[in-house]
CSV table of C-alpha atoms in Angstrom, one decimal:
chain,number,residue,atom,x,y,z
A,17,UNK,CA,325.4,-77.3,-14.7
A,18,UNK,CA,328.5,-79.2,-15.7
A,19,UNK,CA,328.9,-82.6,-14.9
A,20,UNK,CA,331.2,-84.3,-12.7
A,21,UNK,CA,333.1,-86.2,-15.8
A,22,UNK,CA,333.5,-82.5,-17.5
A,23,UNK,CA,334.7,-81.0,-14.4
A,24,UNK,CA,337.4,-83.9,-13.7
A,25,UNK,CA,338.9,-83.7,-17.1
A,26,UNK,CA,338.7,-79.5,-16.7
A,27,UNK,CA,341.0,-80.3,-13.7
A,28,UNK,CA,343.3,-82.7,-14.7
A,29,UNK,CA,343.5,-82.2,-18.4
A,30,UNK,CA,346.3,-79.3,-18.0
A,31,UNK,CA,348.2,-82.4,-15.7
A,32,UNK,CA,347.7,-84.5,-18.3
A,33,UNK,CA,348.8,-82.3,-21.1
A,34,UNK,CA,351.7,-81.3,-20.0
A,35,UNK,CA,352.8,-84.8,-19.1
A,36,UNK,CA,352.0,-86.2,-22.3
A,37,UNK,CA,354.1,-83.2,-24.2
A,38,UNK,CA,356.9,-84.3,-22.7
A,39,UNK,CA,356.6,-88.2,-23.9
A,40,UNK,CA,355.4,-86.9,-27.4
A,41,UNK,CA,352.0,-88.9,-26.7
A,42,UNK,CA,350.9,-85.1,-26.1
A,43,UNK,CA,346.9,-86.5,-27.6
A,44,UNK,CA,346.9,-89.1,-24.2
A,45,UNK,CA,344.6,-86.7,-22.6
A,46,UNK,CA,342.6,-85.6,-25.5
A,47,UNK,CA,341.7,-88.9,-25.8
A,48,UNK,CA,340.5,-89.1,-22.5
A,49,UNK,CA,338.1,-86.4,-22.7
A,50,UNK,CA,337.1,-87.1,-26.0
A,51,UNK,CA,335.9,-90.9,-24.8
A,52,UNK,CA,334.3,-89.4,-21.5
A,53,UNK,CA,332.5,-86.6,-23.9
A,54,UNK,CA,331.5,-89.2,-26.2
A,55,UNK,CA,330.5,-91.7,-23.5
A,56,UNK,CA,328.5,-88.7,-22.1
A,57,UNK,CA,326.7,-88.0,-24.5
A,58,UNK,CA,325.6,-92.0,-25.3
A,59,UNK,CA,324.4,-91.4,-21.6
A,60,UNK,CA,322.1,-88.4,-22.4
A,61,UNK,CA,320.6,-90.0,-25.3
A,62,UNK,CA,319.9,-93.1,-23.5
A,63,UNK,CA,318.3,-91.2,-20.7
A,64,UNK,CA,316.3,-89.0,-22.9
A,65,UNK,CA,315.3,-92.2,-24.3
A,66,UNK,CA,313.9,-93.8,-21.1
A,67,UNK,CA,312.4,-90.7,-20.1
A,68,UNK,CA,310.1,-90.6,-23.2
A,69,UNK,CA,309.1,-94.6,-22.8
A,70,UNK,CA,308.0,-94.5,-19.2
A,71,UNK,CA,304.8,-93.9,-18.4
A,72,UNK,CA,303.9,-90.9,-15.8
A,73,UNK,CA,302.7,-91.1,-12.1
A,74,UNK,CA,299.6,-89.9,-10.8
A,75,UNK,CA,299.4,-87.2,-8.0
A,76,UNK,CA,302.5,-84.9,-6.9
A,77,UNK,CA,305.9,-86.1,-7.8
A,78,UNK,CA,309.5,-84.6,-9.1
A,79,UNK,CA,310.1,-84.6,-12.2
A,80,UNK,CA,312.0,-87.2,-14.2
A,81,UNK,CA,315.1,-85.4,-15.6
A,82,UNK,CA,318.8,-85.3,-16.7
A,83,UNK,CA,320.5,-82.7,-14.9
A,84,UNK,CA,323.7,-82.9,-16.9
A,85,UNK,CA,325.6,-85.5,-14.5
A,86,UNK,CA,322.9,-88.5,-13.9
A,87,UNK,CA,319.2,-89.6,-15.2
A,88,UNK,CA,316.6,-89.3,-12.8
A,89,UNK,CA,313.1,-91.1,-12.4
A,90,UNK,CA,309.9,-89.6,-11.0
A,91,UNK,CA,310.7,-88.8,-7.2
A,92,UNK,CA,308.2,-89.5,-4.2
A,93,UNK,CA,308.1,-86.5,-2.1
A,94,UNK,CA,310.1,-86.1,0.6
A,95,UNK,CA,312.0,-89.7,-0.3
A,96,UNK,CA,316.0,-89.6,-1.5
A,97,UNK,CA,316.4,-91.5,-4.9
A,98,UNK,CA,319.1,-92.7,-5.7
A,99,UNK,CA,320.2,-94.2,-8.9
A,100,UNK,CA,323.6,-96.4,-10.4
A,101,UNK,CA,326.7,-94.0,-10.7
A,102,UNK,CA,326.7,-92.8,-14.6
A,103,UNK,CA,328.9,-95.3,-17.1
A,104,UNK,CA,330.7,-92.4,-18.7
A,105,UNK,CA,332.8,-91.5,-15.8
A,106,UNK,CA,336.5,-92.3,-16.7
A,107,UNK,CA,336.7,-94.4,-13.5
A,108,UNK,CA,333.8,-96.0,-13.5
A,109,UNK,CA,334.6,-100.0,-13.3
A,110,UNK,CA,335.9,-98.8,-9.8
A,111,UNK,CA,332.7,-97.2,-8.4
A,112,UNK,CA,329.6,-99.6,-10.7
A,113,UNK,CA,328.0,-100.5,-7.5
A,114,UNK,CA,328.7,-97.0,-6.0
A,115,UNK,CA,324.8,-94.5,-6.2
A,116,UNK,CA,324.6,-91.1,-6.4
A,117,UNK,CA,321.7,-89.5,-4.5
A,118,UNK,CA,319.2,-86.1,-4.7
A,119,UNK,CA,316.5,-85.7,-2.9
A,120,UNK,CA,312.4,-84.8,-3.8
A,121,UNK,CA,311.0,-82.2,-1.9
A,122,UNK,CA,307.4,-82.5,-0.1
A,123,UNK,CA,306.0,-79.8,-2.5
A,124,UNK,CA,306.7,-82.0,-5.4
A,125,UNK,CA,310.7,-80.3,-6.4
A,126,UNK,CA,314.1,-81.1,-6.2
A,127,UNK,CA,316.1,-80.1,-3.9
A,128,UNK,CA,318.1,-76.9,-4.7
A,129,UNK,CA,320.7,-75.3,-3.9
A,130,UNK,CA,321.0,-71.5,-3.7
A,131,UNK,CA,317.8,-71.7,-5.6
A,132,UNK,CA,319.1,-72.6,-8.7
A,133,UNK,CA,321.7,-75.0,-8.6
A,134,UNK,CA,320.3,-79.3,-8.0
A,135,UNK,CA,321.2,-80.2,-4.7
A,136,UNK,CA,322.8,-83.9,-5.5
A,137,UNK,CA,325.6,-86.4,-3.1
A,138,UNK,CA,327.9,-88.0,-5.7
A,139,UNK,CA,330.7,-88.6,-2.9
A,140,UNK,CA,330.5,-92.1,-3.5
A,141,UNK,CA,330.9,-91.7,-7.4
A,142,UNK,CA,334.0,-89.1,-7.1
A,143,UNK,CA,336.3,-90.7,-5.0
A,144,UNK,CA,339.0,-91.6,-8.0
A,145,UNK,CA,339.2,-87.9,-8.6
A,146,UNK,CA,341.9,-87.8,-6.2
A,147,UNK,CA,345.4,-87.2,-7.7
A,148,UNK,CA,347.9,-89.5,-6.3
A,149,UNK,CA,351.3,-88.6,-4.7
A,150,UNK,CA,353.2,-90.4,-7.8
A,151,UNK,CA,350.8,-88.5,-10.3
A,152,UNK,CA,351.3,-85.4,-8.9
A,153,UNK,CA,354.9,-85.7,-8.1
A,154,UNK,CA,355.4,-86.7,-12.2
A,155,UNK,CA,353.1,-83.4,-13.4
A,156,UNK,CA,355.6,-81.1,-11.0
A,157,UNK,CA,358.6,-83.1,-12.6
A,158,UNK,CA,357.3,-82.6,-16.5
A,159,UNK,CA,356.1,-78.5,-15.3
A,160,UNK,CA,360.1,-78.0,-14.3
A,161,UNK,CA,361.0,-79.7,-17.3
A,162,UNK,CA,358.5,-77.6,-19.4
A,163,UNK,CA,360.0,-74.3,-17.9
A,164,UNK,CA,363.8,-75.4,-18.6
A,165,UNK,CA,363.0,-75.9,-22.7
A,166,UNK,CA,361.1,-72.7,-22.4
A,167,UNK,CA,363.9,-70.9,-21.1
A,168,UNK,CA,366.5,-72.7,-23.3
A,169,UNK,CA,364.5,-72.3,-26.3
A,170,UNK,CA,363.7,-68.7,-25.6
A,171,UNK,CA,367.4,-67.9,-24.7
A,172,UNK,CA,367.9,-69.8,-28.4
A,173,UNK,CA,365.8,-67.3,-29.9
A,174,UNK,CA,367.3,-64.2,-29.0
A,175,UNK,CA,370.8,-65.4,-29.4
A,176,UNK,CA,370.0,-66.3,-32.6
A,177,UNK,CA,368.1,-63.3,-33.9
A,178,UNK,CA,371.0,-61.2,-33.0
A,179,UNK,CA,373.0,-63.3,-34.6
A,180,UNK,CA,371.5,-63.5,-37.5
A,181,UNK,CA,371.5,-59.6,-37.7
A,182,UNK,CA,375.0,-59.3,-37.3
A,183,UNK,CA,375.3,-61.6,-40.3
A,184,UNK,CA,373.4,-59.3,-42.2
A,185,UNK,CA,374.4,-56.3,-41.4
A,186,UNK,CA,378.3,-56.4,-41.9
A,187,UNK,CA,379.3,-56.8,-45.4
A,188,UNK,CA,382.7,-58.0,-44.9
A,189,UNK,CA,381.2,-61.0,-42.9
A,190,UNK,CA,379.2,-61.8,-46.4
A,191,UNK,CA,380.3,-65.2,-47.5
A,192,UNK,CA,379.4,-68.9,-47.9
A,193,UNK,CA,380.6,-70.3,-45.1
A,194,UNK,CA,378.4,-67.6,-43.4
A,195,UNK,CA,375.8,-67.7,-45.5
A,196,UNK,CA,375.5,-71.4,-44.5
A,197,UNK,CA,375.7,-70.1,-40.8
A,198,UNK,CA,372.9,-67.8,-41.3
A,199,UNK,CA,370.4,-70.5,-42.6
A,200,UNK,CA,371.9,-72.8,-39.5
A,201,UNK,CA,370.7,-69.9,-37.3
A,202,UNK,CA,366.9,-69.4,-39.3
A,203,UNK,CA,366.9,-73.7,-38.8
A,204,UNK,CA,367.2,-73.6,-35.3
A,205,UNK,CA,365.5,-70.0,-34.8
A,206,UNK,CA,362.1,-71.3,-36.5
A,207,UNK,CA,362.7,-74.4,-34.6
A,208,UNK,CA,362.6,-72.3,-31.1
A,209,UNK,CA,359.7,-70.6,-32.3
A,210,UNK,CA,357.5,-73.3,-33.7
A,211,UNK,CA,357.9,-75.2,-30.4
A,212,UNK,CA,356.8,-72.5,-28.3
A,213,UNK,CA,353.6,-71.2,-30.7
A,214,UNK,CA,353.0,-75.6,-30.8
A,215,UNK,CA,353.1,-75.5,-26.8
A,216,UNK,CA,351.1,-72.4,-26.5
A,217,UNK,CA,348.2,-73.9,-28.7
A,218,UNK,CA,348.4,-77.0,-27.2
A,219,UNK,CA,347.8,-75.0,-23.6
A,220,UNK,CA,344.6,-72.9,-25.1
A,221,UNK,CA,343.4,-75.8,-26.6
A,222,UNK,CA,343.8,-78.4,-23.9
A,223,UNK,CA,344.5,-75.7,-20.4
A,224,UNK,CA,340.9,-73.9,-20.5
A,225,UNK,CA,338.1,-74.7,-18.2
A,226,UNK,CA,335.0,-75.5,-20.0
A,227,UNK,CA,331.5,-74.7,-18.1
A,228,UNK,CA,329.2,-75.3,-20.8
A,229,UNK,CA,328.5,-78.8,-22.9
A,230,UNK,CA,328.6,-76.5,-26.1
A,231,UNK,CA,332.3,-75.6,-25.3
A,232,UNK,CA,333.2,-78.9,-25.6
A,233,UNK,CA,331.5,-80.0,-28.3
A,234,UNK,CA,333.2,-76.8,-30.3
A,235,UNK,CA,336.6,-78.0,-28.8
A,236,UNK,CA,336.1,-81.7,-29.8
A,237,UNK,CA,335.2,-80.7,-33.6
A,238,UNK,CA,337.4,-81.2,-36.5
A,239,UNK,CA,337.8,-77.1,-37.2
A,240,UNK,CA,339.1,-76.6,-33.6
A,241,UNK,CA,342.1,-78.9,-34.3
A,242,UNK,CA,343.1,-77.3,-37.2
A,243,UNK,CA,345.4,-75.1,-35.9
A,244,UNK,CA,346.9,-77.2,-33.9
A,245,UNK,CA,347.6,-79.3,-36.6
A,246,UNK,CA,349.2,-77.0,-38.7
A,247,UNK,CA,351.3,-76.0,-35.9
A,248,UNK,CA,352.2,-79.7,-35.4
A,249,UNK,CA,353.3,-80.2,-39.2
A,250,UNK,CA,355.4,-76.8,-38.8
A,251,UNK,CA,357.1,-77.8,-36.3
A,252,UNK,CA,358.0,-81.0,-37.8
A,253,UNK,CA,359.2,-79.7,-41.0
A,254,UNK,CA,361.5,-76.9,-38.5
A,255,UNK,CA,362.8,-79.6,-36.6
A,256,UNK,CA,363.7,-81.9,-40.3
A,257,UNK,CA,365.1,-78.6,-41.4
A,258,UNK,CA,367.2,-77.7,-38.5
A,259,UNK,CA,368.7,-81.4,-38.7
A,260,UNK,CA,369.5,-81.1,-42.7
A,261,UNK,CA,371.0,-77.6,-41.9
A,262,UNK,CA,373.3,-79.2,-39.4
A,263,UNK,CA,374.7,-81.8,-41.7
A,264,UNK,CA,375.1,-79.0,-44.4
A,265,UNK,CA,377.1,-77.5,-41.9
A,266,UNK,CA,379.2,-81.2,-41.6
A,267,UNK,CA,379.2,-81.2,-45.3
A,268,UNK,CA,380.8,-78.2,-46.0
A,269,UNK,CA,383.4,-78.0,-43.3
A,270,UNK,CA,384.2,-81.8,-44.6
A,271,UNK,CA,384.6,-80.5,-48.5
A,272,UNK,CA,386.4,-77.8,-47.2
A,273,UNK,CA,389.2,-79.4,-45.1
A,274,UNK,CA,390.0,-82.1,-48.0
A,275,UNK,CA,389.0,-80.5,-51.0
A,276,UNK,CA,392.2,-79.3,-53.5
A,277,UNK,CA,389.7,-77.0,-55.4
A,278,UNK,CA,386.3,-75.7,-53.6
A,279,UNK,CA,384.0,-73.9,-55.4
A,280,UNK,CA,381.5,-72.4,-53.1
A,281,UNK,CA,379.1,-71.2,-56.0
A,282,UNK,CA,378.4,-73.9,-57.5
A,283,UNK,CA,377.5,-76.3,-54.0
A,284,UNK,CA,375.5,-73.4,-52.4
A,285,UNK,CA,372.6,-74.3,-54.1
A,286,UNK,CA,372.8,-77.6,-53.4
A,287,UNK,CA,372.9,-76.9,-49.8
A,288,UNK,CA,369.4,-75.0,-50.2
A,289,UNK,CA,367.6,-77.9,-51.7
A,290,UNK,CA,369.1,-80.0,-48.9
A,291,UNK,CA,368.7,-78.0,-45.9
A,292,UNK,CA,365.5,-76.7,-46.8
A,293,UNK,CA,363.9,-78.6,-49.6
A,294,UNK,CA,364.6,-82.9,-48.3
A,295,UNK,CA,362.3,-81.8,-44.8
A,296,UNK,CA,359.8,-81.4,-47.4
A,297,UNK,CA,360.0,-84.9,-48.9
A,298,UNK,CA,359.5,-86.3,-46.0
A,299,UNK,CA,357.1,-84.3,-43.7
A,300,UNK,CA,354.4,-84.3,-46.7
A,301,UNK,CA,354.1,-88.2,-46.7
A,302,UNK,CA,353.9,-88.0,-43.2
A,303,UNK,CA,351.2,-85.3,-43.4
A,304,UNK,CA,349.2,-86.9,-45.6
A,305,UNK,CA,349.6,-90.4,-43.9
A,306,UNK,CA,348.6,-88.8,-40.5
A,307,UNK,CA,345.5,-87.1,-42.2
A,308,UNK,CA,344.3,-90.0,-43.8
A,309,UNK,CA,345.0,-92.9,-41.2
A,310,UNK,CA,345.4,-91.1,-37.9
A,311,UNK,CA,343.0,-87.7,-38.6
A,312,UNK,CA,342.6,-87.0,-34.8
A,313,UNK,CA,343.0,-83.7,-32.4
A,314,UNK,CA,346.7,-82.2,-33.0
A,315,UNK,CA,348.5,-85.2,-34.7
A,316,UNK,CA,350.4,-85.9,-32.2
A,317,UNK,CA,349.3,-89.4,-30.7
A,318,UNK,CA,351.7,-92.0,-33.0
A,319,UNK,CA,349.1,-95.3,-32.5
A,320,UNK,CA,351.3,-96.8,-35.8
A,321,UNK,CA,354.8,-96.3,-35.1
A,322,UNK,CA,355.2,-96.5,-38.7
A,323,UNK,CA,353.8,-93.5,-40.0
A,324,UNK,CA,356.3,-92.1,-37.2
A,325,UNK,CA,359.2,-93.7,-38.5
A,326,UNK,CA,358.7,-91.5,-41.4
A,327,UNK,CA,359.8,-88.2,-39.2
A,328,UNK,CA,362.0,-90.3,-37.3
A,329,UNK,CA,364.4,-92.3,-39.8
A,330,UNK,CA,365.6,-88.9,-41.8
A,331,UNK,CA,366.4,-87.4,-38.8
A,332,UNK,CA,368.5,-90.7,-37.4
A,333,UNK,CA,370.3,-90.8,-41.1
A,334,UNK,CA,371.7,-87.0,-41.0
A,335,UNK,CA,372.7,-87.7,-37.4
A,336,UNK,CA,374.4,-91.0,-37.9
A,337,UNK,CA,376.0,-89.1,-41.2
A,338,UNK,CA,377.2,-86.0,-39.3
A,339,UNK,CA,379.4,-89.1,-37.0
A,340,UNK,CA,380.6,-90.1,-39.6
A,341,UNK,CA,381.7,-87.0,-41.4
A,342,UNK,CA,383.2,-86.2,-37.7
A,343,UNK,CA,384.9,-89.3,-38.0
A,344,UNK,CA,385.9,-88.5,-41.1
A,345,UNK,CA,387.8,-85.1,-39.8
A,346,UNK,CA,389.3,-85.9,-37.1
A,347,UNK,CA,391.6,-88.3,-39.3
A,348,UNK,CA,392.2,-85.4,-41.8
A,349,UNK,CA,393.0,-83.7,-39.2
A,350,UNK,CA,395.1,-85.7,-37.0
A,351,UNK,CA,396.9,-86.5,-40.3
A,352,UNK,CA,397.6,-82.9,-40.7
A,353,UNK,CA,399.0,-82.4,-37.5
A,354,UNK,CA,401.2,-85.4,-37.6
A,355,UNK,CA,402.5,-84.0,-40.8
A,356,UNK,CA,402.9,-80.8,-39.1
A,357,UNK,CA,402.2,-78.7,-42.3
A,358,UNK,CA,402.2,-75.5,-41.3
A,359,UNK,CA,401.2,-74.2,-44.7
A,360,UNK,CA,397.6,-75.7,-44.1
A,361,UNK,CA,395.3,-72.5,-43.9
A,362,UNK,CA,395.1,-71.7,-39.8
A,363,UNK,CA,391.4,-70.4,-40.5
A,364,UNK,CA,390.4,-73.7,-41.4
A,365,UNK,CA,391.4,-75.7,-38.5
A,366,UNK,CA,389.5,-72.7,-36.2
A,367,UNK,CA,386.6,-73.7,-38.0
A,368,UNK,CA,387.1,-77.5,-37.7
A,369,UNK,CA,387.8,-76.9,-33.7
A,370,UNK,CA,384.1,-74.9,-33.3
A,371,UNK,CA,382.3,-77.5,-36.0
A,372,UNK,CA,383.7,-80.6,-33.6
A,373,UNK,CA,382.4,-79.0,-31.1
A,374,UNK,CA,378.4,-78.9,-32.4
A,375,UNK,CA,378.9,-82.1,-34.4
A,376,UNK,CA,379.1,-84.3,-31.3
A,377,UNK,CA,376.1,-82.1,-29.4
A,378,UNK,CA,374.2,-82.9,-32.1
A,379,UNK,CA,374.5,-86.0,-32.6
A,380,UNK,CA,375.4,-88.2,-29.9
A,381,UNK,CA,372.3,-88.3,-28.3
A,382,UNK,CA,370.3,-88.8,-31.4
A,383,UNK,CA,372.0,-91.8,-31.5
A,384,UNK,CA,372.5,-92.8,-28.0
A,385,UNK,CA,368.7,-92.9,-28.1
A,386,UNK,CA,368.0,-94.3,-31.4
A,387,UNK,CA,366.7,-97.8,-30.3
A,388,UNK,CA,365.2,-96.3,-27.0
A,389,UNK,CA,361.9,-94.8,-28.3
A,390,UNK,CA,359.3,-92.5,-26.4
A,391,UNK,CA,357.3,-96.0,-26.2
A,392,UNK,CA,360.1,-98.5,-25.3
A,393,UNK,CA,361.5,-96.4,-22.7
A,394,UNK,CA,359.9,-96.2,-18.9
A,395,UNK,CA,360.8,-95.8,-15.3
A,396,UNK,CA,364.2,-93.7,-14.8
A,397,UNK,CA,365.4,-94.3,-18.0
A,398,UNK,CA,362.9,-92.4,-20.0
A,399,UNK,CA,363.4,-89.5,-17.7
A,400,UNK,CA,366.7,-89.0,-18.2
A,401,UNK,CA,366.2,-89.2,-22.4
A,402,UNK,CA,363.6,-87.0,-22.0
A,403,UNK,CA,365.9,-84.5,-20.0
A,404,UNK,CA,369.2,-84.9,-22.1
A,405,UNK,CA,366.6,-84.6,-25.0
A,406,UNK,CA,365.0,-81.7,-23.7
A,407,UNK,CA,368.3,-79.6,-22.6
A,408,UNK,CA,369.8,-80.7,-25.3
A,409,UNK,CA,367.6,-79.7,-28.1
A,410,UNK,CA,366.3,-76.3,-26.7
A,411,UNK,CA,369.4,-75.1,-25.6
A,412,UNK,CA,372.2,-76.1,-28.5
A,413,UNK,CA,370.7,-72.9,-30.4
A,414,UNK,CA,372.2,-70.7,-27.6
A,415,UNK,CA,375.5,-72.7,-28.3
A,416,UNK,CA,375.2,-72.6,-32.0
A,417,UNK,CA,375.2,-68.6,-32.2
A,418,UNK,CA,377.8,-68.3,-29.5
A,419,UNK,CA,380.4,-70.3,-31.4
A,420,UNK,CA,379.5,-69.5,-34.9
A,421,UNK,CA,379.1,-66.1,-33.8
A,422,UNK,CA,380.3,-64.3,-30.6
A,423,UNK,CA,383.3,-66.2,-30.1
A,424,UNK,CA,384.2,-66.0,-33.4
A,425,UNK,CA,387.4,-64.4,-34.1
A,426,UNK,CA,386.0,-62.6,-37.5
A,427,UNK,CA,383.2,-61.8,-35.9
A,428,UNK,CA,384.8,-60.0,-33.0
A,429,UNK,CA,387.5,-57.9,-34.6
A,430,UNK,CA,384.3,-56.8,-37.1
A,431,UNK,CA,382.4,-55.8,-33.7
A,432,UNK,CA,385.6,-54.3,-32.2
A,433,UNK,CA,386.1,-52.2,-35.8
A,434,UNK,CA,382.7,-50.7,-36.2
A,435,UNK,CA,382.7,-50.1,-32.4
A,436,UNK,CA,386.2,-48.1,-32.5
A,437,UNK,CA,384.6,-46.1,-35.7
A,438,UNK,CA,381.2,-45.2,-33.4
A,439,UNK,CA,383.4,-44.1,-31.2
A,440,UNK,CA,385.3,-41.4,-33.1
A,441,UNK,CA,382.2,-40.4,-34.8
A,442,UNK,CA,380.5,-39.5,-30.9
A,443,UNK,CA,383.3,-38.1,-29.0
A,444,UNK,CA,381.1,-36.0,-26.8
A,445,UNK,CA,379.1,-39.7,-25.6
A,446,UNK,CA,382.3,-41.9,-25.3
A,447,UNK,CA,385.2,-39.4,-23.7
A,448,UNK,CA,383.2,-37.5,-20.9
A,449,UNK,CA,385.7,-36.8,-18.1
């Protein structure tokens, strides 16, 4: 039978886990278990222990035994033992003095239940398994916030697949500048999609209800995490990669509006190595710092805020850079209009207007935020970062296709061309009367 420890973390753990997602501390509840587990089986041992050393009574009597929640002496028949609440439970300072209680039959057995299950009163020992109002008003706040990245990320997703086909499928739209869109959209599409595989194994890992001691000792091991982990360190490097992308973006558009002579060849490459290639420099050292110093369940409890920083300071850097390339702009191109040069190429001040647009999106709150940290923050204030954070970040992919993309002017008339041409080629579909 599963005891009472097991079955309270089986209850609460999915509470716990998605509260902890939410506050990047997603490991809060695995740590919970894994002490109670751990404690548990200390308990066992102990009680195996004492079992074996004590000697045996003469005449009828129940059994000594360990019936998976509490150790049990040799019972008188027809007397109720009862014995000290067990150490493991999580709550257990609050309820030392509290007893749990079975009873010995007068034919010399425990007390069952439907025949098979022990008959046992651990009322006394189970009263902090209530969940408080303010617990269970935070779980509903962190499952609505839960179902608005899901929905923002997914809506990402879509958005930025079809984008990414239109991209590839017109030839005339084959450039540079959208070449650079097109990894922009991959950044923040493999972002979408590593958060959402990360939550989902995170759920199956965390979310199932155990009924046997052997399915938690497979879920506490070492191979269990492991794809979790490498889930974790995916989404990490997405996340690095979607920033870098973004200040490519900056980058570009910056070169473009004040450069006299632009060649587009001979950066591209360089925008490769730094959209994709710099998440690499820094997500390995964090890998290998979290495997070596802080090897437990998904990697996602930060107990040294240092090896943190590591994931944390690149990101803050291409943020505080894209403000200042946006800075940077809007004097070239307040300058421009005060000069009112009307020779200055029209397609480049469209594409400052939609890049001013993302820049700010991107990176305000990045650095609104930047000294108010998942542990610093609490009360009010952490909910609101963690919304703005949330909303933010899952649904900017949306925004990023839209204005790249379907708004776009090239983009439209490209549509609007290929549309008029399927039209002509199926007269009988398009002119019915």
């Amino acid at each position: 039978m599963m005891n009472a420890a097991i079955a309270f973390c089986s209850l609460k753990l999915q509470q716990l886990a998605w509260t902890c997602i939410f506050f990047s501390i997603q490991s809060c509840a695995a740590k919970i278990l894994e002490k109670t587990f751990q404690d548990w089986m200390r308990y066992r041992d102990e009680c195996y222990k004492k079992m074996a050393n004590s000697p045996y009574p003469t005449g009828l009597y129940c059994n000594r035994t360990f019936d998976m929640y509490a150790c049990w002496p040799d019972g008188t028949p027809g007397a109720t033992i009862n014995v000290s609440c067990p150490f493991y439970l999580p709550w257990f300072e609050k309820c030392n003095m509290a007893l749990v209680s079975r009873k010995c039959g007068h034919n010399g057995h425990w007390v069952m239940v439907n025949g098979s299950q022990p008959w046992r009163d651990c009322s006394q020992c189970e009263d902090e398994m209530e969940v408080t109002i303010e617990e269970e008003g935070t779980w509903k706040l962190m499952v609505g916030f839960r179902v608005l990245y899901t929905v923002g990320y997914s809506l990402s997703l879509l958005s930025l697949l079809s984008a990414l086909l239109i991209l590839i499928i017109f030839r005339k739209l084959r450039c540079t500048r959208n070449y650079i869109h097109a990894n922009l959209f991959s950044s923040f599409g493999l972002r979408a999609a590593s958060v959402i595989v990360k939550d989902a194994l995170v759920m199956k890992r965390w979310g199932m209800e155990m009924t046997q001691v052997s399915d938690w000792e497979t879920l506490l091991s070492s191979e269990a995490a492991i794809g979790c982990r490498v889930a974790q360190v995916v989404m990490q490097y997405c996340i690095l990669a979607n920033h870098y992308w973004f200040l490519v973006e900056a980058v570009y558009l910056y070169k473009l509006l004040i450069g006299a002579v632009f060649s587009e060849k001979n950066y591209y490459t360089c925008y490769l190595y730094l959209g994709w290639g710099t998440p690499v420099v820094f997500v390995v050292p964090w890998m290998a710092a979290k495997y070596l110093k802080e090897n437990a369940e998904c990697w996602a409890l930060n107990e040294n805020m240092a090896y943190w920083w590591i994931i944390r300071i690149p990101i803050l850097l291409a943020s505080l850079i894209n403000l200042v390339i946006l800075m940077r702009i809007l004097k070239v191109i307040l300058s421009k209009l005060r000069a009112n040069q009307k020779g200055y190429a029209d397609y480049k001040l469209r594409l400052a207007k939609a890049t001013l647009t993302l820049i700010p999106l991107f990176g305000i709150h990045e650095v609104v935020f930047i000294f108010a940290t998942d542990e610093q923050t609490t009360g009010i204030l952490r909910y609101i970062k963690v919304f703005f954070t949330l909303f933010l970040s899952s649904f900017q992919g949306f925004l990023v296709a839209v204005l790249y993309c379907f708004a776009n002017k090239e983009v439209k008339s490209e549509l609007k061309k290929k549309w008029q041409l399927w039209k002509l080629d199926h007269p009988a579909l398009c002119c019915t009367r």
